[in-house]
Amino acid sequence: MTTSALLQLPETAEPAPAARLAYGYMRVPAHVPDHKVRHLEQTVIRFAQSHGLTFAGFFFEFHCGSREAFDELAAELVHTGARHVVVPSLRHLALHAQLQAAMCAYLEEFAGAEVLALRHPGARRTEQRRLPAGAGAPA
């Protein structure tokens, strides 16, 4: 299952408006220890919350070159009406800048979702980047 997280998200009394929901997306190679994934999950959740978003869950790719979780994420965005995807960096989408931009554009066009990256090359570690649809963002 691509959506199981190492962290359990707290239940909230009232559901958040769909426009304020955020999902996380990460590629997790088999050699990465659980404690590092858990730390990254916590960082993504805090980042979303610091931007006024309600974090709904994660989608993970475990196999190199797979897009199964990405496709599930896109479908979930449409189903829930969520408008935000948080990634640790654009490299979690793809290694190549043009593919990153294409995947961001797809989420924008298919689901009306905005991708928020915690960090990108040349940025300070805490700086985030909002990517407009079709942007040729750096890797």
Tab-separated table of N, CA and C in Angstrom:
chain	number	residue	atom	x	y	z
A	1	MET	N	0.840	-1.174	0.000
A	1	MET	CA	0.000	0.000	0.000
A	1	MET	C	0.892	1.246	0.000
A	2	THR	N	0.585	2.185	-0.823
A	2	THR	CA	1.444	3.350	-1.000
A	2	THR	C	1.133	4.484	-0.038
A	3	THR	N	0.072	4.384	0.728
A	3	THR	CA	-0.294	5.513	1.572
A	3	THR	C	-0.012	5.304	3.054
A	4	SER	N	0.522	4.174	3.442
A	4	SER	CA	0.787	3.969	4.866
A	4	SER	C	1.972	4.825	5.298
A	5	ALA	N	1.834	5.445	6.455
A	5	ALA	CA	2.875	6.312	6.985
A	5	ALA	C	3.432	5.713	8.259
A	6	LEU	N	4.648	6.079	8.590
A	6	LEU	CA	5.226	5.651	9.846
A	6	LEU	C	4.606	6.401	11.014
A	7	LEU	N	4.079	7.584	10.750
A	7	LEU	CA	3.439	8.386	11.786
A	7	LEU	C	1.933	8.245	11.682
A	8	GLN	N	1.265	8.230	12.809
A	8	GLN	CA	-0.191	8.259	12.823
A	8	GLN	C	-0.624	9.710	12.982
A	9	LEU	N	-1.440	10.185	12.067
A	9	LEU	CA	-1.921	11.551	12.136
A	9	LEU	C	-3.045	11.646	13.151
A	10	PRO	N	-3.111	12.725	13.926
A	10	PRO	CA	-4.179	12.873	14.916
A	10	PRO	C	-5.523	13.082	14.231
A	11	GLU	N	-6.554	12.538	14.853
A	11	GLU	CA	-7.916	12.748	14.360
A	11	GLU	C	-8.337	14.165	14.751
A	12	THR	N	-9.063	14.841	13.873
A	12	THR	CA	-9.547	16.177	14.181
A	12	THR	C	-11.054	16.132	14.362
A	13	ALA	N	-11.583	17.050	15.162
A	13	ALA	CA	-13.009	17.078	15.454
A	13	ALA	C	-13.819	17.450	14.216
A	14	GLU	N	-13.331	18.430	13.474
A	14	GLU	CA	-14.036	18.871	12.276
A	14	GLU	C	-13.158	18.681	11.059
A	15	PRO	N	-13.732	18.191	9.968
A	15	PRO	CA	-12.912	18.064	8.765
A	15	PRO	C	-12.512	19.433	8.224
A	16	ALA	N	-11.308	19.491	7.676
A	16	ALA	CA	-10.814	20.747	7.108
A	16	ALA	C	-11.483	20.993	5.758
A	17	PRO	N	-11.618	22.269	5.388
A	17	PRO	CA	-12.120	22.550	4.041
A	17	PRO	C	-11.176	21.931	3.014
A	18	ALA	N	-11.718	21.371	1.965
A	18	ALA	CA	-10.907	20.682	0.957
A	18	ALA	C	-9.793	21.565	0.412
A	19	ALA	N	-10.051	22.845	0.254
A	19	ALA	CA	-9.044	23.750	-0.305
A	19	ALA	C	-7.835	23.899	0.613
A	20	ARG	N	-7.957	23.541	1.882
A	20	ARG	CA	-6.843	23.668	2.831
A	20	ARG	C	-6.192	22.315	3.125
A	21	LEU	N	-6.649	21.251	2.478
A	21	LEU	CA	-6.047	19.935	2.670
A	21	LEU	C	-4.749	19.832	1.887
A	22	ALA	N	-3.792	19.111	2.470
A	22	ALA	CA	-2.513	18.866	1.793
A	22	ALA	C	-2.149	17.397	1.932
A	23	TYR	N	-1.580	16.857	0.879
A	23	TYR	CA	-1.042	15.496	0.892
A	23	TYR	C	0.457	15.573	0.668
A	24	GLY	N	1.166	14.618	1.221
A	24	GLY	CA	2.601	14.522	1.011
A	24	GLY	C	2.906	13.448	-0.011
A	25	TYR	N	3.995	13.649	-0.738
A	25	TYR	CA	4.443	12.665	-1.726
A	25	TYR	C	5.949	12.512	-1.568
A	26	MET	N	6.395	11.254	-1.423
A	26	MET	CA	7.828	10.998	-1.265
A	26	MET	C	8.213	9.697	-1.959
A	27	ARG	N	9.425	9.704	-2.489
A	27	ARG	CA	10.050	8.467	-2.966
A	27	ARG	C	10.914	7.953	-1.818
A	28	VAL	N	10.767	6.675	-1.501
A	28	VAL	CA	11.486	6.088	-0.374
A	28	VAL	C	12.228	4.844	-0.851
A	29	PRO	N	13.519	4.982	-1.148
A	29	PRO	CA	14.309	3.808	-1.535
A	29	PRO	C	14.400	2.809	-0.374
A	30	ALA	N	14.556	1.547	-0.695
A	30	ALA	CA	14.573	0.483	0.308
A	30	ALA	C	15.694	0.639	1.328
A	31	HIS	N	16.794	1.252	0.957
A	31	HIS	CA	17.936	1.358	1.866
A	31	HIS	C	17.814	2.492	2.896
A	32	VAL	N	16.792	3.322	2.802
A	32	VAL	CA	16.638	4.439	3.729
A	32	VAL	C	16.031	3.926	5.042
A	33	PRO	N	16.702	4.181	6.163
A	33	PRO	CA	16.199	3.697	7.455
A	33	PRO	C	14.872	4.357	7.851
A	34	ASP	N	14.055	3.605	8.592
A	34	ASP	CA	12.756	4.099	9.025
A	34	ASP	C	12.850	5.411	9.791
A	35	HIS	N	13.859	5.555	10.660
A	35	HIS	CA	13.942	6.778	11.461
A	35	HIS	C	14.159	8.017	10.586
A	36	LYS	N	14.842	7.867	9.465
A	36	LYS	CA	15.031	9.006	8.560
A	36	LYS	C	13.734	9.342	7.830
A	37	VAL	N	12.989	8.312	7.440
A	37	VAL	CA	11.699	8.535	6.786
A	37	VAL	C	10.743	9.202	7.774
A	38	ARG	N	10.717	8.721	9.008
A	38	ARG	CA	9.850	9.292	10.047
A	38	ARG	C	10.175	10.771	10.264
A	39	HIS	N	11.463	11.096	10.331
A	39	HIS	CA	11.872	12.495	10.510
A	39	HIS	C	11.399	13.350	9.324
A	40	LEU	N	11.541	12.841	8.120
A	40	LEU	CA	11.109	13.581	6.934
A	40	LEU	C	9.588	13.749	6.932
A	41	GLU	N	8.861	12.717	7.348
A	41	GLU	CA	7.405	12.827	7.463
A	41	GLU	C	7.028	13.959	8.415
A	42	GLN	N	7.669	13.989	9.582
A	42	GLN	CA	7.384	15.032	10.571
A	42	GLN	C	7.674	16.416	9.996
A	43	THR	N	8.762	16.538	9.252
A	43	THR	CA	9.141	17.818	8.648
A	43	THR	C	8.094	18.265	7.630
A	44	VAL	N	7.627	17.347	6.801
A	44	VAL	CA	6.603	17.671	5.797
A	44	VAL	C	5.313	18.112	6.479
A	45	ILE	N	4.905	17.402	7.527
A	45	ILE	CA	3.673	17.753	8.234
A	45	ILE	C	3.785	19.139	8.866
A	46	ARG	N	4.890	19.411	9.539
A	46	ARG	CA	5.087	20.727	10.155
A	46	ARG	C	5.083	21.838	9.101
A	47	PHE	N	5.722	21.576	7.968
A	47	PHE	CA	5.761	22.555	6.886
A	47	PHE	C	4.346	22.873	6.411
A	48	ALA	N	3.544	21.836	6.168
A	48	ALA	CA	2.163	22.041	5.715
A	48	ALA	C	1.382	22.850	6.754
A	49	GLN	N	1.508	22.469	7.999
A	49	GLN	CA	0.785	23.166	9.061
A	49	GLN	C	1.235	24.619	9.188
A	50	SER	N	2.524	24.881	8.992
A	50	SER	CA	3.025	26.255	9.083
A	50	SER	C	2.489	27.137	7.961
A	51	HIS	N	1.955	26.518	6.919
A	51	HIS	CA	1.350	27.263	5.808
A	51	HIS	C	-0.174	27.249	5.882
A	52	GLY	N	-0.701	26.911	7.072
A	52	GLY	CA	-2.144	26.948	7.277
A	52	GLY	C	-2.895	25.792	6.645
A	53	LEU	N	-2.190	24.720	6.330
A	53	LEU	CA	-2.819	23.564	5.688
A	53	LEU	C	-3.080	22.464	6.704
A	54	THR	N	-4.081	21.650	6.425
A	54	THR	CA	-4.361	20.472	7.226
A	54	THR	C	-3.803	19.276	6.491
A	55	PHE	N	-2.864	18.608	7.115
A	55	PHE	CA	-2.196	17.493	6.444
A	55	PHE	C	-3.090	16.257	6.494
A	56	ALA	N	-3.337	15.659	5.329
A	56	ALA	CA	-4.268	14.540	5.225
A	56	ALA	C	-3.587	13.176	5.151
A	57	GLY	N	-2.368	13.091	4.619
A	57	GLY	CA	-1.696	11.799	4.513
A	57	GLY	C	-0.594	11.816	3.482
A	58	PHE	N	0.101	10.686	3.424
A	58	PHE	CA	1.240	10.532	2.519
A	58	PHE	C	0.948	9.546	1.400
A	59	PHE	N	1.637	9.769	0.293
A	59	PHE	CA	1.696	8.802	-0.798
A	59	PHE	C	3.176	8.534	-1.028
A	60	PHE	N	3.556	7.256	-1.016
A	60	PHE	CA	4.954	6.856	-1.135
A	60	PHE	C	5.186	6.034	-2.390
A	61	GLU	N	6.294	6.317	-3.080
A	61	GLU	CA	6.793	5.463	-4.156
A	61	GLU	C	7.950	4.669	-3.560
A	62	PHE	N	7.869	3.362	-3.664
A	62	PHE	CA	8.914	2.511	-3.114
A	62	PHE	C	9.802	1.895	-4.199
A	63	HIS	N	9.357	1.965	-5.449
A	63	HIS	CA	10.105	1.332	-6.539
A	63	HIS	C	10.568	2.378	-7.541
A	64	CYS	N	11.837	2.323	-7.886
A	64	CYS	CA	12.428	3.258	-8.834
A	64	CYS	C	11.655	3.240	-10.160
A	65	GLY	N	11.281	4.401	-10.627
A	65	GLY	CA	10.584	4.521	-11.910
A	65	GLY	C	9.086	4.314	-11.834
A	66	SER	N	8.577	3.932	-10.694
A	66	SER	CA	7.140	3.697	-10.539
A	66	SER	C	6.401	5.026	-10.434
A	67	ARG	N	5.161	5.027	-10.920
A	67	ARG	CA	4.276	6.187	-10.775
A	67	ARG	C	2.960	5.786	-10.138
A	68	GLU	N	2.920	4.607	-9.566
A	68	GLU	CA	1.674	4.099	-8.977
A	68	GLU	C	1.137	5.040	-7.899
A	69	ALA	N	1.992	5.427	-6.961
A	69	ALA	CA	1.549	6.319	-5.878
A	69	ALA	C	1.217	7.709	-6.422
A	70	PHE	N	1.965	8.182	-7.401
A	70	PHE	CA	1.685	9.488	-8.000
A	70	PHE	C	0.290	9.485	-8.629
A	71	ASP	N	-0.038	8.419	-9.343
A	71	ASP	CA	-1.364	8.322	-9.951
A	71	ASP	C	-2.459	8.226	-8.888
A	72	GLU	N	-2.183	7.486	-7.801
A	72	GLU	CA	-3.139	7.406	-6.694
A	72	GLU	C	-3.317	8.777	-6.044
A	73	LEU	N	-2.219	9.510	-5.895
A	73	LEU	CA	-2.275	10.859	-5.333
A	73	LEU	C	-3.167	11.751	-6.189
A	74	ALA	N	-2.957	11.749	-7.483
A	74	ALA	CA	-3.758	12.586	-8.388
A	74	ALA	C	-5.240	12.245	-8.268
A	75	ALA	N	-5.553	10.963	-8.217
A	75	ALA	CA	-6.951	10.544	-8.082
A	75	ALA	C	-7.529	10.995	-6.738
A	76	GLU	N	-6.748	10.894	-5.673
A	76	GLU	CA	-7.209	11.314	-4.343
A	76	GLU	C	-7.438	12.826	-4.295
A	77	LEU	N	-6.575	13.590	-4.945
A	77	LEU	CA	-6.755	15.036	-4.995
A	77	LEU	C	-8.094	15.388	-5.636
A	78	VAL	N	-8.407	14.722	-6.739
A	78	VAL	CA	-9.678	14.967	-7.417
A	78	VAL	C	-10.842	14.529	-6.529
A	79	HIS	N	-10.705	13.356	-5.933
A	79	HIS	CA	-11.780	12.796	-5.096
A	79	HIS	C	-12.094	13.691	-3.897
A	80	THR	N	-11.069	14.207	-3.219
A	80	THR	CA	-11.269	14.996	-2.009
A	80	THR	C	-11.386	16.493	-2.267
A	81	GLY	N	-10.930	16.931	-3.425
A	81	GLY	CA	-10.917	18.364	-3.713
A	81	GLY	C	-9.724	19.074	-3.092
A	82	ALA	N	-8.769	18.307	-2.571
A	82	ALA	CA	-7.567	18.894	-1.972
A	82	ALA	C	-6.773	19.636	-3.046
A	83	ARG	N	-6.100	20.703	-2.647
A	83	ARG	CA	-5.407	21.561	-3.615
A	83	ARG	C	-3.920	21.722	-3.361
A	84	HIS	N	-3.341	20.926	-2.460
A	84	HIS	CA	-1.921	21.094	-2.145
A	84	HIS	C	-1.211	19.757	-2.009
A	85	VAL	N	-0.005	19.703	-2.571
A	85	VAL	CA	0.881	18.549	-2.437
A	85	VAL	C	2.205	19.080	-1.911
A	86	VAL	N	2.712	18.450	-0.854
A	86	VAL	CA	3.980	18.868	-0.265
A	86	VAL	C	5.014	17.778	-0.518
A	87	VAL	N	6.152	18.188	-1.065
A	87	VAL	CA	7.269	17.272	-1.301
A	87	VAL	C	8.503	17.816	-0.585
A	88	PRO	N	9.366	16.923	-0.084
A	88	PRO	CA	10.599	17.403	0.547
A	88	PRO	C	11.456	18.205	-0.421
A	89	SER	N	11.538	17.749	-1.648
A	89	SER	CA	12.216	18.467	-2.726
A	89	SER	C	11.630	17.978	-4.036
A	90	LEU	N	11.881	18.711	-5.086
A	90	LEU	CA	11.346	18.315	-6.392
A	90	LEU	C	11.917	16.981	-6.861
A	91	ARG	N	13.054	16.600	-6.326
A	91	ARG	CA	13.670	15.328	-6.702
A	91	ARG	C	12.818	14.136	-6.265
A	92	HIS	N	11.885	14.344	-5.369
A	92	HIS	CA	10.974	13.262	-4.998
A	92	HIS	C	9.963	13.011	-6.111
A	93	LEU	N	9.713	14.026	-6.927
A	93	LEU	CA	8.862	13.827	-8.099
A	93	LEU	C	9.639	13.123	-9.204
A	94	ALA	N	10.811	13.656	-9.521
A	94	ALA	CA	11.651	13.115	-10.590
A	94	ALA	C	13.037	13.736	-10.482
A	95	LEU	N	14.018	13.100	-11.087
A	95	LEU	CA	15.377	13.628	-11.059
A	95	LEU	C	15.584	14.721	-12.104
A	96	HIS	N	14.891	14.642	-13.212
A	96	HIS	CA	15.070	15.574	-14.317
A	96	HIS	C	14.119	16.767	-14.183
A	97	ALA	N	14.649	17.979	-14.366
A	97	ALA	CA	13.872	19.207	-14.188
A	97	ALA	C	12.646	19.278	-15.097
A	98	GLN	N	12.767	18.827	-16.338
A	98	GLN	CA	11.619	18.890	-17.246
A	98	GLN	C	10.517	17.921	-16.815
A	99	LEU	N	10.897	16.763	-16.306
A	99	LEU	CA	9.897	15.822	-15.809
A	99	LEU	C	9.257	16.355	-14.528
A	100	GLN	N	10.041	17.005	-13.684
A	100	GLN	CA	9.483	17.636	-12.481
A	100	GLN	C	8.409	18.652	-12.874
A	101	ALA	N	8.756	19.501	-13.827
A	101	ALA	CA	7.814	20.529	-14.280
A	101	ALA	C	6.567	19.902	-14.895
A	102	ALA	N	6.747	18.829	-15.651
A	102	ALA	CA	5.601	18.153	-16.270
A	102	ALA	C	4.691	17.528	-15.214
A	103	MET	N	5.281	16.954	-14.177
A	103	MET	CA	4.478	16.333	-13.117
A	103	MET	C	3.730	17.404	-12.313
A	104	CYS	N	4.371	18.532	-12.060
A	104	CYS	CA	3.706	19.646	-11.375
A	104	CYS	C	2.551	20.173	-12.235
A	105	ALA	N	2.803	20.328	-13.519
A	105	ALA	CA	1.770	20.816	-14.432
A	105	ALA	C	0.601	19.840	-14.503
A	106	TYR	N	0.893	18.553	-14.496
A	106	TYR	CA	-0.167	17.543	-14.524
A	106	TYR	C	-1.066	17.670	-13.293
A	107	LEU	N	-0.462	17.799	-12.112
A	107	LEU	CA	-1.253	17.933	-10.882
A	107	LEU	C	-2.094	19.207	-10.918
A	108	GLU	N	-1.535	20.279	-11.481
A	108	GLU	CA	-2.270	21.540	-11.605
A	108	GLU	C	-3.446	21.392	-12.568
A	109	GLU	N	-3.197	20.803	-13.723
A	109	GLU	CA	-4.235	20.695	-14.745
A	109	GLU	C	-5.272	19.633	-14.410
A	110	PHE	N	-4.842	18.470	-13.939
A	110	PHE	CA	-5.745	17.354	-13.668
A	110	PHE	C	-6.535	17.566	-12.383
A	111	ALA	N	-5.882	18.070	-11.340
A	111	ALA	CA	-6.517	18.141	-10.032
A	111	ALA	C	-6.603	19.550	-9.457
A	112	GLY	N	-6.067	20.535	-10.160
A	112	GLY	CA	-6.079	21.896	-9.638
A	112	GLY	C	-5.210	22.066	-8.406
A	113	ALA	N	-4.181	21.230	-8.290
A	113	ALA	CA	-3.339	21.225	-7.088
A	113	ALA	C	-2.027	21.957	-7.311
A	114	GLU	N	-1.555	22.559	-6.241
A	114	GLU	CA	-0.289	23.281	-6.220
A	114	GLU	C	0.741	22.414	-5.501
A	115	VAL	N	1.958	22.355	-6.034
A	115	VAL	CA	3.041	21.609	-5.401
A	115	VAL	C	3.891	22.581	-4.589
A	116	LEU	N	4.114	22.226	-3.331
A	116	LEU	CA	4.980	23.004	-2.448
A	116	LEU	C	6.199	22.153	-2.126
A	117	ALA	N	7.386	22.667	-2.433
A	117	ALA	CA	8.629	21.953	-2.150
A	117	ALA	C	9.304	22.597	-0.944
A	118	LEU	N	9.697	21.788	0.031
A	118	LEU	CA	10.370	22.314	1.208
A	118	LEU	C	11.674	22.988	0.835
A	119	ARG	N	12.391	22.394	-0.093
A	119	ARG	CA	13.677	22.979	-0.492
A	119	ARG	C	13.943	22.665	-1.964
A	120	HIS	N	14.807	23.495	-2.533
A	120	HIS	CA	15.231	23.307	-3.911
A	120	HIS	C	16.663	23.816	-4.021
A	121	PRO	N	17.392	23.416	-5.054
A	121	PRO	CA	18.791	23.833	-5.184
A	121	PRO	C	18.938	25.348	-5.127
A	122	GLY	N	19.929	25.785	-4.395
A	122	GLY	CA	20.198	27.212	-4.299
A	122	GLY	C	19.403	27.924	-3.227
A	123	ALA	N	18.446	27.228	-2.610
A	123	ALA	CA	17.626	27.846	-1.572
A	123	ALA	C	18.190	27.520	-0.202
A	124	ARG	N	17.884	28.390	0.743
A	124	ARG	CA	18.211	28.047	2.122
A	124	ARG	C	17.362	26.852	2.516
A	125	ARG	N	17.813	26.081	3.459
A	125	ARG	CA	17.158	24.838	3.845
A	125	ARG	C	15.688	25.018	4.228
A	126	THR	N	15.323	26.123	4.835
A	126	THR	CA	13.943	26.318	5.283
A	126	THR	C	13.069	27.013	4.246
A	127	GLU	N	13.662	27.436	3.168
A	127	GLU	CA	12.903	28.154	2.145
A	127	GLU	C	12.058	27.168	1.352
A	128	GLN	N	10.860	27.554	1.005
A	128	GLN	CA	9.994	26.703	0.201
A	128	GLN	C	9.744	27.364	-1.149
A	129	ARG	N	9.191	26.605	-2.034
A	129	ARG	CA	8.941	27.114	-3.377
A	129	ARG	C	7.563	26.681	-3.832
A	130	ARG	N	6.787	27.615	-4.303
A	130	ARG	CA	5.501	27.309	-4.918
A	130	ARG	C	5.733	27.261	-6.413
A	131	LEU	N	5.248	26.204	-7.024
A	131	LEU	CA	5.508	25.995	-8.441
A	131	LEU	C	4.258	26.240	-9.268
A	132	PRO	N	4.302	27.213	-10.159
A	132	PRO	CA	3.158	27.418	-11.038
A	132	PRO	C	3.111	26.314	-12.091
A	133	ALA	N	1.941	26.089	-12.629
A	133	ALA	CA	1.786	25.065	-13.670
A	133	ALA	C	2.710	25.357	-14.838
A	134	GLY	N	3.373	24.325	-15.313
A	134	GLY	CA	4.240	24.448	-16.474
A	134	GLY	C	5.556	25.127	-16.222
A	135	ALA	N	5.860	25.402	-14.982
A	135	ALA	CA	7.114	26.097	-14.683
A	135	ALA	C	8.291	25.184	-14.938
A	136	GLY	N	9.303	25.696	-15.532
A	136	GLY	CA	10.531	24.950	-15.772
A	136	GLY	C	11.458	25.114	-14.581
A	137	ALA	N	11.028	24.630	-13.437
A	137	ALA	CA	11.776	24.800	-12.187
A	137	ALA	C	13.044	23.987	-12.203
A	138	PRO	N	14.053	24.456	-11.499
A	138	PRO	CA	15.293	23.696	-11.427
A	138	PRO	C	15.099	22.406	-10.660
A	139	ALA	N	16.013	21.451	-10.872
A	139	ALA	CA	15.922	20.147	-10.218
A	139	ALA	C	16.161	20.259	-8.730
